Amino acid sequence: QVQLVESGGGLVHPGGSLRLSCAASGFSFSNYAMKWYRQAPGKEREWVAGIGDVARAGDVARTYADSVKGRFTISRDNAKNTLYLQMNSLKPEDTAVYYCNTYIYKNYWGQGIQVTVSS
């Protein structure tokens, strides 16, 4: 069965960096687009970033929410079945539970990982 397991969260000061990982299993990872979402306390879950399933024109497609563009980088290692989110210049408003996601006839979610940005 499809499993997604996030890791790498924690507490970081404003301006700091974290790298989240999402270990995928139970499906052909390289054949599916992957996404990161987040949910802050009292708010709805929001899309953060997405990465395509195949390289086109020499690079895989990446998209970002405006709120993280230029600070976050999504990447994938198909040999390791792992999705990443490099988060730089973190702000207190980035505090949330972060989830990785894929859609294979339905949405699949990881258990989520807490990221707290605070001084």
Short mmCIF file of C-alpha atoms in Angstrom, two decimals:
data_model
loop_
_atom_site.label_atom_id
_atom_site.label_comp_id
_atom_site.label_asym_id
_atom_site.label_seq_id
_atom_site.Cartn_x
_atom_site.Cartn_y
_atom_site.Cartn_z
CA GLN A 1 0.00 0.00 0.00
CA VAL A 2 1.02 3.60 -0.52
CA GLN A 3 2.99 5.01 2.39
CA LEU A 4 4.45 8.48 2.83
CA VAL A 5 6.60 9.24 5.87
CA GLU A 6 7.85 12.76 6.57
CA SER A 7 10.92 13.61 8.64
CA GLY A 8 13.25 16.53 9.31
CA GLY A 9 10.97 18.97 11.07
CA GLY A 10 11.68 20.80 14.30
CA LEU A 11 12.20 24.18 15.92
CA VAL A 12 14.25 26.81 14.10
CA HIS A 13 14.90 30.53 14.59
CA PRO A 14 13.61 33.06 12.06
CA GLY A 15 15.99 33.22 9.12
CA GLY A 16 17.09 29.64 9.65
CA SER A 17 16.81 26.59 7.40
CA LEU A 18 15.38 23.10 7.53
CA ARG A 19 15.17 20.25 5.03
CA LEU A 20 12.12 18.02 5.10
CA SER A 21 12.18 14.52 3.64
CA CYS A 22 9.32 12.27 2.59
CA ALA A 23 10.09 8.57 2.17
CA ALA A 24 7.67 6.95 -0.27
CA SER A 25 6.81 3.29 -0.70
CA GLY A 26 4.13 1.06 -2.17
CA PHE A 27 4.02 2.68 -5.59
CA SER A 28 6.27 3.50 -8.52
CA PHE A 29 7.59 6.78 -7.10
CA SER A 30 9.28 8.08 -10.23
CA ASN A 31 6.03 7.89 -12.20
CA TYR A 32 4.02 10.28 -10.05
CA ALA A 33 4.01 13.97 -9.31
CA MET A 34 4.52 14.87 -5.66
CA LYS A 35 3.47 17.84 -3.57
CA TRP A 36 4.06 19.46 -0.20
CA TYR A 37 1.21 21.01 1.77
CA ARG A 38 1.08 22.65 5.19
CA GLN A 39 -1.51 23.43 7.81
CA ALA A 40 -1.07 26.14 10.40
CA PRO A 41 -3.11 26.17 13.63
CA GLY A 42 -6.65 27.34 12.97
CA LYS A 43 -6.14 27.47 9.21
CA GLU A 44 -6.97 25.24 6.29
CA ARG A 45 -4.37 23.04 4.67
CA GLU A 46 -2.60 24.88 1.85
CA TRP A 47 -0.49 23.78 -1.07
CA VAL A 48 3.20 24.75 -0.79
CA ALA A 49 5.08 23.22 -3.73
CA GLY A 50 4.85 20.57 -6.42
CA ILE A 51 7.26 18.60 -8.59
CA GLY A 52 6.56 16.72 -11.78
CA ASP A 53 7.03 13.03 -12.40
CA VAL A 54 9.38 13.11 -15.37
CA ALA A 55 12.12 15.33 -16.60
CA ARG A 56 11.05 17.47 -19.51
CA ALA A 57 13.50 19.51 -21.54
CA GLY A 58 16.26 18.46 -19.22
CA ASP A 59 14.58 19.39 -15.93
CA VAL A 60 11.59 18.32 -13.93
CA ALA A 61 8.77 20.84 -13.53
CA ARG A 62 8.57 22.62 -10.17
CA THR A 63 5.89 25.00 -8.91
CA TYR A 64 5.62 27.03 -5.72
CA ALA A 65 3.08 29.02 -3.76
CA ASP A 66 3.82 32.74 -3.89
CA SER A 67 4.39 32.78 -0.13
CA VAL A 68 7.42 30.47 -0.39
CA LYS A 69 8.77 31.25 -3.86
CA GLY A 70 12.48 32.07 -3.74
CA ARG A 71 12.88 30.59 -0.23
CA PHE A 72 11.80 26.94 -0.60
CA THR A 73 13.08 24.35 -3.08
CA ILE A 74 11.31 21.08 -3.85
CA SER A 75 13.33 18.16 -5.21
CA ARG A 76 13.17 14.41 -5.55
CA ASP A 77 15.58 11.48 -5.62
CA ASN A 78 13.90 8.72 -7.58
CA ALA A 79 16.69 6.25 -6.75
CA LYS A 80 15.88 6.69 -3.06
CA ASN A 81 12.09 7.08 -3.47
CA THR A 82 12.37 10.31 -1.49
CA LEU A 83 10.88 13.77 -1.82
CA TYR A 84 12.55 16.81 -0.26
CA LEU A 85 11.68 20.36 0.71
CA GLN A 86 14.59 22.67 1.42
CA MET A 87 13.31 25.63 3.42
CA ASN A 88 15.52 28.70 3.77
CA SER A 89 14.94 32.15 5.26
CA LEU A 90 12.20 30.72 7.43
CA LYS A 91 9.61 33.07 8.91
CA PRO A 92 7.28 32.64 11.90
CA GLU A 93 4.38 32.42 9.46
CA ASP A 94 5.95 29.23 8.03
CA THR A 95 5.07 27.50 11.30
CA ALA A 96 2.78 24.59 10.44
CA VAL A 97 2.46 20.85 10.11
CA TYR A 98 3.91 19.90 6.72
CA TYR A 99 2.54 17.01 4.67
CA CYS A 100 3.74 15.28 1.53
CA ASN A 101 1.11 14.19 -0.94
CA THR A 102 0.58 12.23 -4.09
CA TYR A 103 -2.52 11.47 -6.13
CA ILE A 104 -3.02 7.94 -7.42
CA TYR A 105 -6.78 7.71 -8.16
CA LYS A 106 -7.16 9.40 -4.77
CA ASN A 107 -5.09 11.61 -2.48
CA TYR A 108 -2.51 10.00 -0.23
CA TRP A 109 -0.99 11.89 2.71
CA GLY A 110 1.84 11.39 5.11
CA GLN A 111 1.32 11.71 8.85
CA GLY A 112 2.71 15.23 8.86
CA ILE A 113 5.75 16.80 10.50
CA GLN A 114 5.79 19.87 12.73
CA VAL A 115 7.88 22.89 11.73
CA THR A 116 8.06 25.71 14.26
CA VAL A 117 9.79 28.99 13.47
CA SER A 118 10.25 31.03 16.60
CA SER A 119 12.84 33.08 18.44
#
